[in-house]
Amino acid sequence: MSSVELPQVMDDNLISRRKKIMQSIEDIRGKKAEIAQALRELGVGKPQENESVKEDMKLLLAAFDSISAQEAQYMDILKTIVGIHEQATLDIAKDFEKKIEDDAQKLKEQKEKQEEDATEEDENAEKTPEEQANSEVIAELQEALLELKQVSEAAVAASELNEKLVERLQLTKRKKSAMMEVRAKKAKDLDDVATKVRAEVMERINKMAALKKTTTKQEKELKELQKQCLQLGLQLGTDENREIDPAAEEALLDDNQRVPVIVETQEKPDLNDEEKEKRREEIRENIKKEMEKKEQVNTLIREKLASMNARRKRLQEIRKMLEKQEHEKEKLDAAISNSAVAVQNDGEGIALTPETPRPSQEDEAEAPAAAETTVVSAPVAASEDIDEEEDGEVTEKSLDDILENARANLSNLTAMRERLEHIKETGGADLNEDDLTLLERLDNVALEEDEKLKLPPAAAPSLNEDSVDDEDEESDIESAVRATFHHVIQQPKPLELDDRQKEILNQARRAAIEDLIREIDKKLPTSPRADDSPTGSLSISLLSLEAGELREMAGYLLRLAELREQTPTP
């Protein structure tokens, strides 16, 4: 039995209503048979190893339970209708029996009346004319009283019928309100389920994004550690094959080599005035060439920054367009769901809607691949004409992937611009291997652009080749910029900071030093010793460490030395 109280009567025409309910029950049983067949097909093989098949089976089982509940409700309604039909049959039978008894009673009264009339006629034949006139008046009065009695009985019957109709109207209103409450409750339950499912999907998407971000960060940290190990002269590999480079070991163990030998310089012979003047002229020419070269590089960097700013603005416009399309898509989905709910509520009973087809695994696997393939050229096409971009295969792209790639490219361009500004302010004081590679590649890119400008229009490459070159330029732009700075900038340019900024910088460096010291303390094992000599305890602790721990300790000490050199003594 259903927990919801069902109405006793669904319609005045019980026969037609019963036929409709029987038809609905047959439809429900057909749907149950289809769901059972689908479950049997999904159960073939090993469904527990496939997550998508398990999700489909859960949805089918939920649909089967829902349809079974609807079937139980229809059966309850059918039982109620059958009971009402039987009760109505009994009432009609009783009414017919009562009517037959009333007809027999009327026939009996009519016979008695005829007998009385015959007796009265016999008596009237013996009466005088005056008595006969009085008897006629009495008969008329009796007929008038009989008519009044019939009218009063009809009035009583009409009032009883009116009361019954009023009661039936109230019952119908109560049934209608109960049905509306049932429908509202079901609609609310469906909304709650949809909200819950939507929240679960968004939570999974956020988890996947956070996991991807963490993985990327860990990969970057691994690459940085590998570079540090290579700089320290450590060879990477398994525990058995891992060993220290002999040259690095000699450099670390030989104390004499750590202090460079002072080379005895011989005094150069004095130059005459002509040679001195010639030497000064060469120095001035070299300085002039270096200044011109530096100005050219600064001009190239400004042009690159301007192009990156334009590309960043274009990516922002594309992101706004994509967000607008996504917003319109959400509105369309909401309108479709509202129309589906309205169609479901318009039915006389509880409507049955077919299951929404789910995409297959192959479609799900092909959709991200197609999105990644089409999204690769999105940042490059941002600097081209917008008409060419809109005429491409937009339908094959995933809006979510395009938006994600646009955001990633925008963040990369912003980080590259900040790095270029930092290098320009510091004058290339903190250049590393990546910066050198970037600056070298930027020189190559500049030369290629100059050659393209010198080519005639007939020898210009096609649109597809331009897009490929733009992609290569984007991937190598950071290395090219760093390489150009390395060739031009020879001496660092100190930052001009006020006292407050210097104090904040020194505090940050001291905090970093304290963190490194704490990390070193954590790595060093505690070993009790008779003497309290710090040198002895440090040497014993270092000897007790493994090779990997010693490498990590060396990295911490190098970082500590760099920070200590940059931090003044408080």
XYZ file of C-alpha atoms in Angstrom:
570
model
C 0.000 0.000 0.000
C 1.226 3.474 -0.794
C 2.028 5.898 2.015
C -0.007 8.578 0.224
C -3.743 8.482 0.885
C -5.401 7.941 -2.487
C -8.864 9.277 -3.256
C -11.801 6.864 -3.238
C -13.365 8.107 -6.459
C -11.374 9.472 -9.400
C -14.239 10.290 -11.758
C -18.036 10.127 -11.994
C -17.854 7.694 -14.923
C -16.428 4.660 -13.106
C -16.417 2.387 -16.133
C -14.323 4.710 -18.356
C -12.019 5.494 -15.463
C -11.525 1.805 -14.785
C -10.589 1.196 -18.423
C -8.018 4.019 -18.324
C -6.429 2.663 -15.147
C -6.265 -0.852 -16.609
C -4.537 0.553 -19.700
C -2.038 2.452 -17.492
C -1.284 -0.727 -15.548
C -0.620 -2.584 -18.802
C 1.751 0.202 -19.921
C 3.583 0.064 -16.591
C 4.022 -3.677 -16.879
C 5.408 -3.257 -20.399
C 7.921 -0.691 -19.140
C 8.931 -3.042 -16.300
C 9.525 -5.814 -18.804
C 11.749 -3.518 -20.900
C 13.759 -2.451 -17.829
C 14.184 -6.083 -16.764
C 15.426 -6.976 -20.261
C 17.912 -4.081 -20.168
C 19.166 -5.194 -16.744
C 19.691 -8.719 -18.033
C 21.689 -7.386 -20.990
C 23.863 -5.194 -18.739
C 24.454 -8.123 -16.366
C 26.226 -10.125 -19.099
C 30.004 -10.346 -18.508
C 31.620 -8.519 -15.608
C 29.617 -5.351 -14.935
C 31.337 -4.776 -11.569
C 34.537 -3.789 -13.420
C 32.844 -1.042 -15.489
C 31.786 2.070 -13.599
C 29.509 3.388 -16.355
C 27.628 0.050 -16.527
C 27.202 0.104 -12.760
C 25.787 3.646 -12.908
C 23.358 2.572 -15.670
C 22.211 -0.424 -13.607
C 21.616 1.854 -10.595
C 19.488 4.205 -12.704
C 17.504 1.279 -14.181
C 16.868 -0.187 -10.716
C 15.705 3.199 -9.439
C 13.357 3.530 -12.449
C 12.059 -0.023 -11.857
C 11.276 0.792 -8.192
C 9.537 4.021 -9.177
C 7.383 2.265 -11.795
C 6.545 -0.503 -9.295
C 5.376 2.139 -6.819
C 3.188 3.686 -9.544
C 1.750 0.252 -10.335
C 0.890 -0.254 -6.653
C -0.848 3.122 -6.575
C -2.879 2.280 -9.674
C -3.848 -1.071 -8.156
C -5.075 0.707 -5.020
C -7.141 3.075 -7.158
C -8.533 0.115 -9.120
C -9.505 -1.680 -5.906
C -11.242 1.470 -4.693
C -13.162 1.793 -7.975
C -14.226 -1.885 -7.857
C -15.440 -1.440 -4.272
C -17.392 1.661 -5.216
C -18.876 -0.136 -8.225
C -20.015 -3.072 -6.053
C -21.455 -0.726 -3.448
C -23.328 1.176 -6.153
C -24.745 -2.114 -7.499
C -25.993 -3.069 -4.044
C -27.559 0.379 -3.587
C -29.333 0.129 -6.951
C -30.636 -3.332 -6.057
C -31.968 -2.043 -2.772
C -33.601 0.883 -4.551
C -35.336 -1.485 -6.980
C -36.611 -3.710 -4.149
C -37.922 -0.689 -2.311
C -39.591 0.586 -5.470
C -41.262 -2.788 -6.034
C -42.584 -2.773 -2.465
C -43.851 0.790 -2.914
C -45.614 -0.165 -6.157
C -47.253 -3.173 -4.478
C -48.391 -0.975 -1.602
C -49.820 1.598 -4.019
C -51.628 -1.124 -5.974
C -53.114 -2.465 -2.753
C -54.224 1.021 -1.694
C -55.726 1.579 -5.143
C -57.767 -1.640 -4.887
C -58.978 -0.674 -1.442
C -59.903 2.762 -2.744
C -61.860 1.220 -5.627
C -63.705 -0.994 -3.175
C -64.492 2.027 -0.994
C -65.720 3.977 -4.039
C -68.015 1.114 -4.991
C -69.363 0.978 -1.457
C -69.870 4.740 -1.440
C -71.744 4.598 -4.733
C -74.071 2.021 -3.278
C -74.614 4.186 -0.280
C -75.108 7.307 -2.446
C -77.772 5.563 -4.383
C -79.679 5.215 -1.145
C -78.851 8.816 0.040
C -80.759 12.012 -0.666
C -79.458 14.689 -3.110
C -78.161 16.855 -0.234
C -76.126 14.031 1.214
C -74.740 13.285 -2.225
C -73.614 16.937 -2.648
C -71.873 16.863 0.731
C -70.090 13.640 -0.157
C -68.772 15.207 -3.395
C -67.396 18.180 -1.451
C -65.713 15.834 1.000
C -64.172 13.854 -1.888
C -62.751 17.076 -3.422
C -61.236 18.045 -0.076
C -59.648 14.655 0.241
C -58.094 14.977 -3.241
C -56.741 18.434 -2.381
C -55.180 17.087 0.831
C -53.634 14.221 -1.117
C -52.067 16.641 -3.610
C -50.663 18.754 -0.749
C -49.167 15.635 0.789
C -47.498 14.704 -2.510
C -46.067 18.214 -2.909
C -44.636 18.142 0.621
C -43.053 14.735 -0.033
C -41.497 16.025 -3.271
C -40.089 19.053 -1.408
C -38.547 16.794 1.238
C -37.008 14.577 -1.460
C -35.585 17.635 -3.253
C -33.970 18.916 -0.025
C -32.430 15.513 0.632
C -31.088 15.393 -2.928
C -29.621 18.889 -2.520
C -27.841 17.837 0.672
C -26.383 14.796 -1.086
C -25.132 16.939 -3.983
C -23.508 19.415 -1.571
C -21.761 16.571 0.251
C -20.548 15.120 -3.039
C -19.220 18.525 -4.158
C -17.265 18.906 -0.924
C -15.882 15.385 -1.303
C -14.768 16.182 -4.848
C -13.002 19.345 -3.655
C -11.200 17.417 -0.929
C -10.102 14.796 -3.448
C -8.850 17.472 -5.820
C -6.821 19.179 -3.071
C -5.335 15.828 -2.030
C -4.304 15.084 -5.617
C -2.700 18.532 -5.965
C -0.744 17.943 -2.744
C 0.474 14.580 -4.077
C 1.612 16.183 -7.335
C 3.359 19.046 -5.518
C 5.144 16.575 -3.263
C 6.324 14.516 -6.229
C 7.535 17.645 -8.060
C 9.449 18.733 -4.953
C 11.057 15.301 -4.619
C 12.142 15.410 -8.260
C 13.643 18.885 -7.769
C 15.541 17.714 -4.684
C 16.930 14.705 -6.550
C 17.992 16.877 -9.502
C 19.700 19.366 -7.178
C 21.534 16.574 -5.380
C 22.736 15.014 -8.631
C 23.868 18.406 -9.955
C 25.816 19.060 -6.734
C 27.516 15.655 -6.955
C 28.537 16.300 -10.568
C 29.984 19.721 -9.719
C 31.849 18.230 -6.742
C 33.421 15.577 -8.965
C 34.429 18.206 -11.525
C 36.061 20.330 -8.803
C 37.906 17.306 -7.423
C 39.239 16.414 -10.873
C 40.403 20.012 -11.434
C 42.143 20.115 -8.038
C 43.783 16.737 -8.685
C 45.019 17.888 -12.092
C 46.416 21.082 -10.589
C 48.199 19.137 -7.825
C 49.670 16.683 -10.341
C 50.994 19.526 -12.513
C 52.545 21.199 -9.485
C 54.220 17.963 -8.403
C 55.630 17.431 -11.892
C 57.109 20.939 -11.871
C 58.639 20.337 -8.432
C 60.122 17.039 -9.667
C 61.713 18.785 -12.644
C 63.161 21.499 -10.384
C 64.614 18.859 -8.057
C 66.152 17.028 -11.017
C 67.764 20.273 -12.202
C 69.127 20.937 -8.709
C 70.556 17.425 -8.557
C 72.248 17.904 -11.927
C 73.696 21.233 -10.780
C 75.092 19.552 -7.656
C 76.682 16.819 -9.795
C 74.423 14.023 -8.529
C 73.405 11.188 -10.823
C 69.798 10.035 -10.674
C 68.696 6.403 -10.773
C 67.703 3.494 -8.553
C 69.169 2.967 -5.081
C 71.627 0.352 -6.414
C 72.839 2.405 -9.404
C 72.744 5.799 -7.692
C 76.219 7.261 -7.062
C 78.005 10.576 -6.843
C 79.898 12.011 -9.771
C 83.651 11.577 -9.094
C 84.381 15.140 -10.158
C 81.707 16.469 -7.819
C 82.972 14.231 -5.002
C 86.512 15.504 -5.431
C 85.207 19.080 -5.493
C 83.319 18.501 -2.257
C 85.993 16.510 -0.365
C 89.176 18.326 -1.423
C 89.462 21.377 0.823
C 92.501 22.667 -1.020
C 90.584 22.945 -4.276
C 87.837 24.975 -2.598
C 90.239 27.911 -2.161
C 91.503 29.035 -5.592
C 95.219 29.556 -6.006
C 96.260 33.166 -6.415
C 97.901 33.548 -9.790
C 100.969 35.722 -9.916
C 100.316 38.425 -12.446
C 103.100 40.059 -14.366
C 103.140 43.767 -14.750
C 102.112 44.868 -18.197
C 104.420 47.199 -20.040
C 103.443 50.828 -20.136
C 101.666 51.950 -23.266
C 102.427 55.117 -25.121
C 99.891 57.885 -25.704
C 98.870 56.672 -29.163
C 98.199 53.121 -27.971
C 96.298 54.411 -24.965
C 94.143 56.633 -27.166
C 93.542 53.736 -29.558
C 92.572 51.522 -26.654
C 90.140 54.130 -25.330
C 88.614 54.527 -28.800
C 88.043 50.744 -29.016
C 86.399 50.715 -25.583
C 84.107 53.615 -26.564
C 83.140 51.811 -29.792
C 82.404 48.617 -27.915
C 80.275 50.484 -25.371
C 78.383 52.238 -28.174
C 77.705 48.903 -29.936
C 76.530 47.317 -26.694
C 74.177 50.239 -26.028
C 72.728 50.021 -29.542
C 72.291 46.281 -29.221
C 70.624 46.733 -25.850
C 68.242 49.339 -27.299
C 67.324 46.973 -30.139
C 66.593 44.192 -27.674
C 64.499 46.524 -25.503
C 62.499 47.532 -28.574
C 61.962 43.881 -29.489
C 60.856 43.083 -25.948
C 58.399 45.982 -25.934
C 56.930 44.746 -29.202
C 56.609 41.232 -27.823
C 54.937 42.534 -24.673
C 52.504 44.593 -26.745
C 51.631 41.559 -28.893
C 51.125 39.429 -25.787
C 48.888 42.083 -24.237
C 46.793 42.189 -27.418
C 46.562 38.416 -27.442
C 45.607 38.386 -23.769
C 42.801 40.885 -24.428
C 41.592 38.733 -27.312
C 41.573 35.663 -25.084
C 39.565 37.593 -22.495
C 37.002 38.474 -25.165
C 36.826 34.807 -26.244
C 36.338 33.766 -22.630
C 33.471 36.230 -22.225
C 31.839 34.890 -25.392
C 32.211 31.313 -24.155
C 30.774 32.191 -20.750
C 27.831 33.882 -22.461
C 27.225 30.776 -24.599
C 27.433 28.571 -21.524
C 24.946 30.797 -19.704
C 22.532 30.593 -22.656
C 22.963 26.816 -22.721
C 22.058 26.603 -19.032
C 18.944 28.719 -19.654
C 17.939 26.433 -22.530
C 18.419 23.309 -20.384
C 16.354 24.866 -17.599
C 13.546 25.750 -20.066
C 13.562 22.202 -21.454
C 13.342 20.682 -17.972
C 10.490 23.052 -17.029
C 8.552 22.118 -20.177
C 9.059 18.425 -19.416
C 7.708 18.910 -15.885
C 4.715 20.852 -17.270
C 3.911 18.062 -19.742
C 4.148 15.530 -16.947
C 1.751 17.533 -14.742
C -0.848 17.891 -17.540
C -1.717 14.159 -17.508
C -4.819 12.831 -15.750
C -2.887 10.285 -13.714
C 0.810 9.862 -12.972
C 2.544 10.290 -16.345
C 5.231 7.918 -17.548
C 8.189 9.465 -19.369
C 10.734 7.404 -21.285
C 14.264 7.170 -19.997
C 16.716 9.680 -21.429
C 19.312 7.889 -23.570
C 22.794 7.947 -22.132
C 25.902 8.417 -24.286
C 27.978 5.345 -24.924
C 31.526 4.852 -23.647
C 33.030 5.387 -27.104
C 31.269 8.745 -27.456
C 32.472 9.767 -24.024
C 36.043 8.766 -24.900
C 35.988 10.514 -28.290
C 34.474 13.793 -27.063
C 37.460 14.945 -24.903
C 39.956 13.898 -27.601
C 38.098 15.912 -30.263
C 37.878 18.860 -27.895
C 41.634 18.770 -27.183
C 42.432 18.490 -30.910
C 40.332 21.483 -31.846
C 41.335 23.582 -28.833
C 45.104 23.502 -29.549
C 44.812 26.222 -32.191
C 42.463 28.439 -30.139
C 45.155 30.742 -28.625
C 46.862 31.147 -32.034
C 43.628 31.913 -33.857
C 42.892 34.577 -31.259
C 45.261 36.978 -32.996
C 43.739 36.270 -36.461
C 40.493 37.516 -37.943
C 37.424 36.599 -35.862
C 35.470 35.614 -38.973
C 37.947 32.842 -39.787
C 37.679 31.527 -36.243
C 33.873 31.459 -36.233
C 33.744 29.685 -39.637
C 35.733 26.670 -38.242
C 34.330 23.491 -36.830
C 32.820 25.092 -33.749
C 30.235 22.363 -33.335
C 32.956 19.752 -32.701
C 34.536 21.732 -29.865
C 33.698 21.369 -26.219
C 32.831 24.675 -24.616
C 34.251 23.619 -21.286
C 37.614 22.570 -22.810
C 37.850 25.786 -24.842
C 37.166 27.901 -21.759
C 39.709 25.957 -19.707
C 42.413 26.292 -22.401
C 41.664 30.009 -22.784
C 42.093 30.535 -19.050
C 45.323 28.508 -19.009
C 46.772 30.472 -21.952
C 45.781 33.757 -20.311
C 47.520 32.779 -17.060
C 50.631 31.650 -18.990
C 50.812 34.960 -20.877
C 50.397 36.896 -17.623
C 53.183 34.892 -15.918
C 55.469 35.372 -18.945
C 54.832 39.124 -18.967
C 55.587 39.389 -15.242
C 58.797 37.387 -15.728
C 59.917 39.674 -18.580
C 59.221 42.772 -16.488
C 61.150 41.257 -13.581
C 64.123 40.445 -15.813
C 64.046 43.963 -17.247
C 64.006 45.550 -13.766
C 66.784 43.358 -12.324
C 68.880 43.552 -15.492
C 69.171 39.724 -15.781
C 70.768 39.206 -12.365
C 68.914 35.944 -11.616
C 69.019 34.289 -15.048
C 68.998 30.479 -15.074
C 69.258 27.821 -17.796
C 65.607 28.231 -18.784
C 66.140 31.987 -19.162
C 69.171 31.421 -21.374
C 67.285 28.982 -23.591
C 64.343 31.398 -23.835
C 66.575 34.304 -24.851
C 68.340 32.222 -27.533
C 65.047 31.106 -29.035
C 63.730 34.663 -29.047
C 66.667 35.693 -31.242
C 65.788 32.924 -33.702
C 62.111 33.973 -33.703
C 63.073 37.616 -34.364
C 65.294 36.591 -37.287
C 62.533 34.432 -38.772
C 60.041 37.304 -38.505
C 62.473 39.650 -40.282
C 62.922 37.107 -43.074
C 59.148 36.719 -43.456
C 58.734 40.485 -43.748
C 61.347 40.578 -46.521
C 59.620 37.825 -48.562
C 57.371 38.876 -51.523
C 53.598 38.310 -51.269
C 53.745 35.291 -53.641
C 56.189 33.485 -51.326
C 54.110 34.101 -48.205
C 53.024 30.884 -46.423
C 49.416 29.757 -46.282
C 47.053 30.299 -43.392
C 47.605 26.802 -42.003
C 51.410 27.227 -42.027
C 51.052 30.586 -40.232
C 48.941 28.965 -37.542
C 51.594 26.242 -37.046
C 54.393 28.862 -36.822
C 52.342 30.844 -34.309
C 51.933 27.742 -32.177
C 55.734 27.149 -32.250
C 56.296 30.809 -31.424
C 53.973 30.601 -28.435
C 55.692 27.475 -27.118
C 59.199 29.031 -27.496
C 58.520 32.684 -26.709
C 59.559 32.452 -23.070
C 62.888 30.751 -23.871
C 63.564 33.237 -26.686
C 63.008 36.284 -24.470
C 65.352 34.927 -21.788
C 68.052 34.093 -24.367
C 67.991 37.659 -25.790
C 68.389 39.116 -22.314
C 71.379 36.849 -21.659
C 73.210 38.078 -24.805
C 72.641 41.767 -24.136
C 72.513 42.378 -20.416
C 75.909 41.764 -18.810
C 75.686 43.503 -15.458
C 72.741 43.452 -13.011
C 70.769 46.542 -12.365
C 70.003 46.891 -8.635
C 66.468 47.613 -7.529
C 65.774 51.019 -6.021
C 63.888 50.274 -2.783
C 63.074 52.508 0.129
C 63.944 51.623 3.733
C 60.538 50.119 4.487
C 60.642 47.817 1.443
C 64.187 46.749 2.256
C 63.129 45.911 5.811
C 60.193 43.811 4.542
C 62.509 41.994 2.082
C 65.063 41.283 4.825
C 62.329 39.966 7.125
C 61.102 37.604 4.382
C 64.666 36.366 3.794
C 65.217 35.807 7.524
C 61.947 33.835 7.715
C 63.091 31.687 4.773
C 66.428 31.059 6.508
C 64.650 30.009 9.695
C 62.436 27.617 7.706
C 65.504 26.066 6.030
C 67.240 25.665 9.399
C 64.140 23.941 10.783
C 64.084 21.606 7.759
C 67.766 20.804 8.322
C 67.095 20.110 12.018
C 64.309 17.724 11.032
C 66.595 15.844 8.615
C 69.458 15.481 11.115
C 68.939 12.446 13.420
C 69.415 12.973 17.165
C 72.253 10.828 18.545
C 73.353 11.159 22.213
C 77.072 11.868 22.715
C 79.270 12.236 25.737
C 80.715 15.569 24.699
C 78.488 18.503 23.815
C 80.642 19.665 20.904
C 78.359 20.911 18.077
C 80.989 19.971 15.480
C 81.183 16.415 16.683
C 77.407 15.971 16.856
C 77.011 17.488 13.358
C 79.655 15.202 11.833
C 78.123 12.112 13.484
C 74.662 13.151 12.260
C 75.917 13.673 8.695
C 77.704 10.301 8.692
C 74.520 8.564 9.836
C 72.499 9.921 6.883
C 71.846 8.002 3.638
C 73.003 9.147 0.188
C 69.604 10.556 -0.786
C 69.263 12.414 2.517
C 72.775 13.892 2.078
C 71.800 15.168 -1.394
C 68.658 16.798 0.004
C 70.722 18.299 2.872
C 73.191 19.734 0.360
C 70.344 21.431 -1.503
C 69.072 22.982 1.745
C 72.563 24.232 2.652
C 73.078 25.834 -0.774
C 69.752 27.650 -0.541
C 70.633 28.733 3.013
C 73.983 30.119 1.819
C 72.327 32.104 -1.000
C 69.763 33.627 1.365
C 72.433 34.375 3.934
C 74.551 36.255 1.386
C 71.563 38.413 0.442
C 70.450 39.087 4.043
C 72.298 41.674 6.160
C 73.122 40.811 9.746
C 70.415 42.234 12.072
